[in-house]
mmCIF file of C-alpha atoms in Angstrom:
data_model
loop_
_atom_site.group_PDB
_atom_site.id
_atom_site.type_symbol
_atom_site.label_atom_id
_atom_site.label_comp_id
_atom_site.label_asym_id
_atom_site.label_seq_id
_atom_site.Cartn_x
_atom_site.Cartn_y
_atom_site.Cartn_z
ATOM 1 C CA UNK M 305 212.213 45.042 26.693
ATOM 2 C CA UNK M 306 209.662 42.268 26.841
ATOM 3 C CA UNK M 307 208.145 40.789 29.986
ATOM 4 C CA UNK M 308 207.278 37.183 30.676
ATOM 5 C CA UNK M 309 203.811 36.387 31.985
ATOM 6 C CA UNK M 310 205.350 33.998 34.515
ATOM 7 C CA UNK M 311 206.312 35.472 37.870
ATOM 8 C CA UNK M 312 206.352 34.913 41.610
ATOM 9 C CA UNK M 313 207.021 36.939 44.744
ATOM 10 C CA UNK M 314 206.311 36.538 48.447
ATOM 11 C CA UNK M 315 206.861 38.649 51.528
ATOM 12 C CA UNK M 316 206.039 38.882 55.221
ATOM 13 C CA UNK M 317 205.505 41.898 57.435
ATOM 14 C CA UNK M 318 204.440 43.122 60.833
ATOM 15 C CA UNK M 319 202.904 46.322 62.107
ATOM 16 C CA UNK M 320 201.584 46.640 65.613
ATOM 17 C CA UNK M 321 199.238 43.812 66.439
ATOM 18 C CA UNK M 322 198.999 42.649 62.826
ATOM 19 C CA UNK M 323 201.280 40.363 60.904
ATOM 20 C CA UNK M 324 200.859 39.299 57.301
ATOM 21 C CA UNK M 325 202.165 37.072 54.535
ATOM 22 C CA UNK M 326 201.811 37.899 50.819
ATOM 23 C CA UNK M 327 202.065 35.567 47.845
ATOM 24 C CA UNK M 328 201.837 36.860 44.279
ATOM 25 C CA UNK M 329 202.142 34.602 41.245
ATOM 26 C CA UNK M 330 201.150 34.584 37.567
ATOM 27 C CA UNK M 331 200.919 32.240 34.590
ATOM 28 C CA UNK M 332 200.011 32.623 30.923
ATOM 29 C CA UNK M 333 196.605 33.907 29.846
ATOM 30 C CA UNK M 334 195.063 35.524 26.787
ATOM 31 C CA UNK M 335 194.143 38.632 28.755
ATOM 32 C CA UNK M 336 194.480 39.992 32.269
ATOM 33 C CA UNK M 337 192.794 37.920 34.958
ATOM 34 C CA UNK M 338 193.303 39.205 38.526
ATOM 35 C CA UNK M 339 192.332 36.846 41.334
ATOM 36 C CA UNK M 340 192.623 38.229 44.863
ATOM 37 C CA UNK M 341 192.141 36.474 48.179
ATOM 38 C CA UNK M 342 192.378 39.216 50.797
ATOM 39 C CA UNK M 343 190.418 39.999 53.979
ATOM 40 C CA UNK M 344 187.103 41.561 52.988
ATOM 41 C CA UNK M 345 186.650 43.348 56.321
ATOM 42 C CA UNK M 346 189.397 45.856 55.471
ATOM 43 C CA UNK M 347 187.496 48.524 53.554
ATOM 44 C CA UNK M 348 189.117 49.577 50.278
ATOM 45 C CA UNK M 349 191.988 47.076 50.413
ATOM 46 C CA UNK M 350 190.975 44.922 47.463
ATOM 47 C CA UNK M 351 190.109 47.945 45.305
ATOM 48 C CA UNK M 352 193.464 49.538 46.074
ATOM 49 C CA UNK M 353 195.368 46.352 45.257
ATOM 50 C CA UNK M 354 193.481 45.829 41.994
ATOM 51 C CA UNK M 355 194.241 49.394 40.917
ATOM 52 C CA UNK M 356 197.964 48.952 41.528
ATOM 53 C CA UNK M 357 198.126 45.582 39.814
ATOM 54 C CA UNK M 358 196.047 46.728 36.845
ATOM 55 C CA UNK M 359 198.352 49.692 36.292
ATOM 56 C CA UNK M 360 201.504 47.546 36.328
ATOM 57 C CA UNK M 361 200.398 44.328 34.590
ATOM 58 C CA UNK M 362 198.890 43.964 31.130
ATOM 59 C CA UNK M 363 198.450 40.219 30.605
ATOM 60 C CA UNK M 364 198.468 37.032 32.609
ATOM 61 C CA UNK M 365 196.445 35.064 35.110
ATOM 62 C CA UNK M 366 197.606 36.719 38.330
ATOM 63 C CA UNK M 367 196.802 35.401 41.802
ATOM 64 C CA UNK M 368 197.371 37.391 44.992
ATOM 65 C CA UNK M 369 196.778 35.985 48.457
ATOM 66 C CA UNK M 370 197.153 37.777 51.781
ATOM 67 C CA UNK M 371 197.148 35.908 55.064
ATOM 68 C CA UNK M 372 196.604 38.299 57.959
ATOM 69 C CA UNK M 373 197.279 37.453 61.595
ATOM 70 C CA UNK M 374 196.216 39.552 64.573
ATOM 71 C CA UNK M 375 198.130 39.371 67.837
ATOM 72 C CA UNK M 376 195.586 41.165 69.952
ATOM 73 C CA UNK M 377 194.496 39.951 73.349
ATOM 74 C CA UNK M 378 191.242 41.847 72.916
ATOM 75 C CA UNK M 379 190.432 40.248 69.574
ATOM 76 C CA UNK M 380 187.528 37.823 69.408
ATOM 77 C CA UNK M 381 186.198 35.407 66.839
ATOM 78 C CA UNK M 382 182.553 35.498 65.814
ATOM 79 C CA UNK M 383 180.376 33.650 63.333
ATOM 80 C CA UNK M 384 178.598 35.660 60.672
ATOM 81 C CA UNK M 385 175.262 33.892 60.924
ATOM 82 C CA UNK M 386 173.857 35.408 57.737
ATOM 83 C CA UNK M 387 176.829 34.175 55.729
ATOM 84 C CA UNK M 388 176.676 30.799 57.472
ATOM 85 C CA UNK M 389 172.984 30.440 56.576
ATOM 86 C CA UNK M 390 173.779 31.234 52.946
ATOM 87 C CA UNK M 391 176.529 28.590 52.906
ATOM 88 C CA UNK M 392 174.224 26.016 54.522
ATOM 89 C CA UNK M 393 171.442 26.758 52.023
ATOM 90 C CA UNK M 394 173.868 26.283 49.129
ATOM 91 C CA UNK M 395 175.165 23.078 50.685
ATOM 92 C CA UNK M 396 171.638 21.722 51.138
ATOM 93 C CA UNK M 397 170.806 22.444 47.505
ATOM 94 C CA UNK M 398 173.998 20.716 46.318
ATOM 95 C CA UNK M 399 173.357 17.646 48.450
ATOM 96 C CA UNK M 400 169.716 17.434 47.296
ATOM 97 C CA UNK M 401 170.671 17.636 43.606
ATOM 98 C CA UNK M 402 173.419 15.075 44.111
ATOM 99 C CA UNK M 403 171.022 12.703 45.895
ATOM 100 C CA UNK M 404 168.492 13.070 43.070
ATOM 101 C CA UNK M 405 171.177 11.764 40.700
ATOM 102 C CA UNK M 406 172.166 8.924 43.002
ATOM 103 C CA UNK M 407 175.425 10.528 44.102
ATOM 104 C CA UNK M 408 176.499 10.284 47.731
ATOM 105 C CA UNK M 409 178.601 13.170 48.967
ATOM 106 C CA UNK M 410 180.995 13.018 51.889
ATOM 107 C CA UNK M 411 179.591 14.532 55.096
ATOM 108 C CA UNK M 412 180.499 18.165 55.635
ATOM 109 C CA UNK M 413 182.508 19.121 58.701
ATOM 110 C CA UNK M 414 182.162 22.253 60.793
ATOM 111 C CA UNK M 415 185.763 23.115 60.001
ATOM 112 C CA UNK M 416 184.923 23.085 56.275
ATOM 113 C CA UNK M 417 182.070 25.529 56.857
ATOM 114 C CA UNK M 418 184.185 27.853 58.981
ATOM 115 C CA UNK M 419 186.789 27.924 56.193
ATOM 116 C CA UNK M 420 184.289 29.467 53.778
ATOM 117 C CA UNK M 421 184.904 33.125 53.152
ATOM 118 C CA UNK M 422 183.038 35.442 55.463
ATOM 119 C CA UNK M 423 181.693 32.815 57.865
ATOM 120 C CA UNK M 424 184.278 33.278 60.614
ATOM 121 C CA UNK M 425 185.135 36.879 61.426
ATOM 122 C CA UNK M 426 187.768 38.298 63.711
ATOM 123 C CA UNK M 427 187.054 41.510 65.525
ATOM 124 C CA UNK M 428 188.853 43.594 68.078
ATOM 125 C CA UNK M 429 188.520 46.814 69.948
ATOM 126 C CA UNK M 430 189.616 48.923 67.001
ATOM 127 C CA UNK M 431 187.100 48.685 64.145
ATOM 128 C CA UNK M 432 188.682 51.438 62.023
ATOM 129 C CA UNK M 433 190.764 49.622 59.383
ATOM 130 C CA UNK M 434 191.923 52.714 57.480
ATOM 131 C CA UNK M 435 195.412 52.731 58.995
ATOM 132 C CA UNK M 436 195.817 48.995 58.462
ATOM 133 C CA UNK M 437 194.667 49.300 54.832
ATOM 134 C CA UNK M 438 197.186 52.067 54.156
ATOM 135 C CA UNK M 439 199.953 50.058 55.813
ATOM 136 C CA UNK M 440 199.163 46.985 53.731
ATOM 137 C CA UNK M 441 198.975 48.956 50.474
ATOM 138 C CA UNK M 442 202.372 50.490 51.240
ATOM 139 C CA UNK M 443 203.786 47.041 52.051
ATOM 140 C CA UNK M 444 202.427 45.720 48.756
ATOM 141 C CA UNK M 445 204.575 48.090 46.658
ATOM 142 C CA UNK M 446 207.937 46.284 47.188
ATOM 143 C CA UNK M 447 206.208 42.930 46.685
ATOM 144 C CA UNK M 448 204.859 44.119 43.333
ATOM 145 C CA UNK M 449 208.299 45.487 42.419
ATOM 146 C CA UNK M 450 209.929 42.094 43.128
ATOM 147 C CA UNK M 451 207.227 40.380 41.097
ATOM 148 C CA UNK M 452 207.760 42.677 38.113
ATOM 149 C CA UNK M 453 211.537 42.273 38.421
ATOM 150 C CA UNK M 454 211.146 38.501 38.094
ATOM 151 C CA UNK M 455 208.904 38.899 35.062
ATOM 152 C CA UNK M 456 211.505 41.224 33.560
ATOM 153 C CA UNK M 457 214.326 38.742 34.194
ATOM 154 C CA UNK M 458 212.268 35.979 32.606
ATOM 155 C CA UNK M 459 211.572 38.347 29.728
ATOM 156 C CA UNK M 460 215.277 38.966 29.113
ATOM 157 C CA UNK M 461 215.940 35.245 28.902
ATOM 158 C CA UNK M 462 212.922 34.829 26.648
ATOM 159 C CA UNK M 463 214.152 37.662 24.427
ATOM 160 C CA UNK M 464 217.408 35.789 23.721
ATOM 161 C CA UNK M 465 215.545 32.605 22.817
ATOM 162 C CA UNK M 466 213.133 34.445 20.501
ATOM 163 C CA UNK M 467 215.914 36.370 18.749
ATOM 164 C CA UNK M 468 217.835 33.134 18.124
ATOM 165 C CA UNK M 469 214.725 31.568 16.599
ATOM 166 C CA UNK M 470 214.090 34.603 14.415
ATOM 167 C CA UNK M 471 217.713 34.531 13.258
ATOM 168 C CA UNK M 472 217.227 30.885 12.325
ATOM 169 C CA UNK M 473 214.062 31.701 10.367
ATOM 170 C CA UNK M 474 215.954 34.416 8.482
ATOM 171 C CA UNK M 475 218.778 31.987 7.648
ATOM 172 C CA UNK M 476 216.324 29.350 6.427
ATOM 173 C CA UNK M 477 214.500 31.948 4.341
ATOM 174 C CA UNK M 478 217.802 32.885 2.677
ATOM 175 C CA UNK M 479 218.546 29.201 2.089
ATOM 176 C CA UNK M 480 215.118 28.758 0.508
ATOM 177 C CA UNK M 481 215.738 31.760 -1.763
ATOM 178 C CA UNK M 482 219.025 30.237 -2.938
ATOM 179 C CA UNK M 483 217.342 26.905 -3.631
ATOM 180 C CA UNK M 484 214.539 28.686 -5.469
ATOM 181 C CA UNK M 485 217.059 30.063 -7.981
ATOM 182 C CA UNK M 486 218.460 26.622 -8.786
ATOM 183 C CA UNK M 487 214.964 25.149 -8.747
ATOM 184 C CA UNK M 488 213.782 27.675 -11.328
ATOM 185 C CA UNK M 489 216.110 26.297 -13.990
ATOM 186 C CA UNK M 490 215.058 22.728 -13.220
ATOM 187 C CA UNK M 491 211.386 23.629 -13.421
ATOM 188 C CA UNK M 492 211.850 25.482 -16.690
ATOM 189 C CA UNK M 493 213.548 22.469 -18.241
ATOM 190 C CA UNK M 494 210.824 20.174 -16.910
ATOM 191 C CA UNK M 495 208.102 22.388 -18.350
ATOM 192 C CA UNK M 496 209.779 22.425 -21.741
ATOM 193 C CA UNK M 497 210.076 18.657 -21.705
ATOM 194 C CA UNK M 498 206.422 18.268 -20.719
ATOM 195 C CA UNK M 499 205.336 20.711 -23.383
ATOM 196 C CA UNK M 500 207.236 18.739 -26.030
ATOM 197 C CA UNK M 501 205.612 15.493 -24.910
ATOM 198 C CA UNK M 502 202.132 17.024 -24.947
ATOM 199 C CA UNK M 503 202.560 18.448 -28.426
ATOM 200 C CA UNK M 504 203.984 15.193 -29.745
ATOM 201 C CA UNK M 505 200.945 13.248 -28.495
ATOM 202 C CA UNK M 506 198.190 15.773 -29.081
ATOM 203 C CA UNK M 507 197.558 16.178 -32.770
ATOM 204 C CA UNK M 508 195.788 19.413 -33.558
ATOM 205 C CA UNK M 509 196.359 20.893 -30.104
ATOM 206 C CA UNK M 510 196.728 24.644 -29.890
ATOM 207 C CA UNK M 511 200.420 25.111 -29.061
ATOM 208 C CA UNK M 512 199.841 28.656 -27.784
ATOM 209 C CA UNK M 513 197.074 27.475 -25.469
ATOM 210 C CA UNK M 514 199.217 24.669 -24.097
ATOM 211 C CA UNK M 515 202.096 27.081 -23.564
ATOM 212 C CA UNK M 516 199.799 29.455 -21.667
ATOM 213 C CA UNK M 517 198.633 26.659 -19.352
ATOM 214 C CA UNK M 518 202.184 25.590 -18.643
ATOM 215 C CA UNK M 519 203.181 29.210 -17.999
ATOM 216 C CA UNK M 520 200.299 29.489 -15.530
ATOM 217 C CA UNK M 521 201.562 26.408 -13.717
ATOM 218 C CA UNK M 522 204.993 28.028 -13.522
ATOM 219 C CA UNK M 523 203.535 31.222 -12.052
ATOM 220 C CA UNK M 524 201.594 29.267 -9.435
ATOM 221 C CA UNK M 525 204.767 27.481 -8.393
ATOM 222 C CA UNK M 526 206.686 30.740 -7.904
ATOM 223 C CA UNK M 527 207.579 31.356 -4.232
ATOM 224 C CA UNK M 528 209.054 34.836 -4.537
ATOM 225 C CA UNK M 529 206.155 36.504 -2.683
ATOM 226 C CA UNK M 530 206.286 33.972 0.149
ATOM 227 C CA UNK M 531 210.015 34.551 0.608
ATOM 228 C CA UNK M 532 209.561 38.317 0.554
ATOM 229 C CA UNK M 533 206.817 38.150 3.169
ATOM 230 C CA UNK M 534 208.866 35.849 5.386
ATOM 231 C CA UNK M 535 211.733 38.326 5.287
ATOM 232 C CA UNK M 536 209.347 41.187 6.063
ATOM 233 C CA UNK M 537 207.943 39.241 9.030
ATOM 234 C CA UNK M 538 211.477 38.738 10.350
ATOM 235 C CA UNK M 539 211.968 42.506 10.370
ATOM 236 C CA UNK M 540 208.581 43.062 12.031
ATOM 237 C CA UNK M 541 209.382 40.537 14.746
ATOM 238 C CA UNK M 542 212.670 42.217 15.568
ATOM 239 C CA UNK M 543 210.940 45.598 15.746
ATOM 240 C CA UNK M 544 208.370 44.201 18.186
ATOM 241 C CA UNK M 545 211.045 42.659 20.397
ATOM 242 C CA UNK M 546 212.776 46.014 20.680
ATOM 243 C CA UNK M 547 209.542 47.949 21.312
ATOM 244 C CA UNK M 548 208.238 49.109 24.680
ATOM 245 C CA UNK M 549 205.055 47.793 26.231
ATOM 246 C CA UNK M 550 203.091 44.570 25.880
ATOM 247 C CA UNK M 551 203.741 42.975 22.484
ATOM 248 C CA UNK M 552 202.722 39.369 23.117
ATOM 249 C CA UNK M 553 199.452 39.525 21.190
ATOM 250 C CA UNK M 554 201.125 41.084 18.153
ATOM 251 C CA UNK M 555 203.906 38.506 18.223
ATOM 252 C CA UNK M 556 201.350 35.715 18.425
ATOM 253 C CA UNK M 557 199.568 37.057 15.352
ATOM 254 C CA UNK M 558 202.897 37.393 13.534
ATOM 255 C CA UNK M 559 203.780 33.757 14.187
ATOM 256 C CA UNK M 560 200.518 32.793 12.510
ATOM 257 C CA UNK M 561 201.586 34.803 9.458
ATOM 258 C CA UNK M 562 204.993 33.114 9.532
ATOM 259 C CA UNK M 563 203.314 29.724 9.570
ATOM 260 C CA UNK M 564 200.980 30.621 6.693
ATOM 261 C CA UNK M 565 203.887 31.551 4.426
ATOM 262 C CA UNK M 566 205.855 28.422 5.376
ATOM 263 C CA UNK M 567 202.843 26.225 4.578
ATOM 264 C CA UNK M 568 202.407 27.867 1.176
ATOM 265 C CA UNK M 569 206.120 27.494 0.435
ATOM 266 C CA UNK M 570 205.952 23.752 1.155
ATOM 267 C CA UNK M 571 202.833 23.293 -0.976
ATOM 268 C CA UNK M 572 204.457 25.029 -3.932
ATOM 269 C CA UNK M 573 207.901 23.516 -3.536
ATOM 270 C CA UNK M 574 207.983 20.512 -5.921
ATOM 271 C CA UNK M 575 211.647 20.270 -4.985
ATOM 272 C CA UNK M 576 213.110 17.884 -2.418
ATOM 273 C CA UNK M 577 215.721 20.202 -0.924
ATOM 274 C CA UNK M 578 213.360 23.158 -0.826
ATOM 275 C CA UNK M 579 210.651 21.062 0.847
ATOM 276 C CA UNK M 580 213.169 20.021 3.517
ATOM 277 C CA UNK M 581 213.951 23.682 4.210
ATOM 278 C CA UNK M 582 210.236 24.502 4.346
ATOM 279 C CA UNK M 583 209.610 21.743 6.881
ATOM 280 C CA UNK M 584 212.455 22.972 9.055
ATOM 281 C CA UNK M 585 211.012 26.465 8.797
ATOM 282 C CA UNK M 586 207.689 25.164 10.067
ATOM 283 C CA UNK M 587 209.404 23.426 12.992
ATOM 284 C CA UNK M 588 211.270 26.580 14.048
ATOM 285 C CA UNK M 589 208.110 28.679 13.670
ATOM 286 C CA UNK M 590 206.213 26.241 15.912
ATOM 287 C CA UNK M 591 208.948 26.595 18.532
ATOM 288 C CA UNK M 592 208.750 30.372 18.177
ATOM 289 C CA UNK M 593 205.001 30.326 18.677
ATOM 290 C CA UNK M 594 205.299 28.222 21.813
ATOM 291 C CA UNK M 595 207.724 30.695 23.344
ATOM 292 C CA UNK M 596 205.638 33.685 22.294
ATOM 293 C CA UNK M 597 202.786 32.349 24.449
ATOM 294 C CA UNK M 598 204.871 33.408 27.462
ATOM 295 C CA UNK M 599 205.275 37.047 26.372
ATOM 296 C CA UNK M 600 203.123 39.686 28.084
#
């Protein structure tokens, strides 16, 4: 079964004085890119989440956000002055460089500064976050399961689309093979006619040499290898779609091979009907490649 790289899941929870809201989403990417926005004052939380996500997901740009609320009458808000100074220093540098280039920036508001990560901290009577971390990691498991289930459902739908496109490529390859047989007789007759014209208008020409050149042209126009490779690629694609694990990269490479053979077939065609089939092949292969970009 294949998985799509597109997925989404969200959840809310409550434990004691803490409430939370998760949001997990992913889009296409060449590799695995995990982006987490979680409270940094909970020791070990981000590392634990990354480990779980990395074990379950192979490819995709994956974003996880956790909004944590504390309903604690003893909780207080405090400003991390060291972090605030760092933000102000960075802001001063940005404004100075912008001014040097004649660019006026909008004035910064206190609310914008407080929104920067680590500037505003919430603290309460209980500074030990171990229990909260373990609770959140446990709560993350069903969220991750829902996320993977969505990617699996998308993958099943994607599998049907890809199989239909591969079936179409196989049918077009068979059609091209049938046209190649009828084309062979036409090309042979054309070569004989051309050879006769050359010999009639080239006194003293070496007939054997001319025949060798025409035979070479015939060999270069042969598309048997391209058709054989296309058929082999069809089989390889079906094997990948029935394999376990992440196969998106391999399928992407295979679509490039499909396209290479279709291009060569069109360039060698010299036959109207066969060229039409080759162009349709290229169109279906392009559609296949677009869909493959979604496969994990």
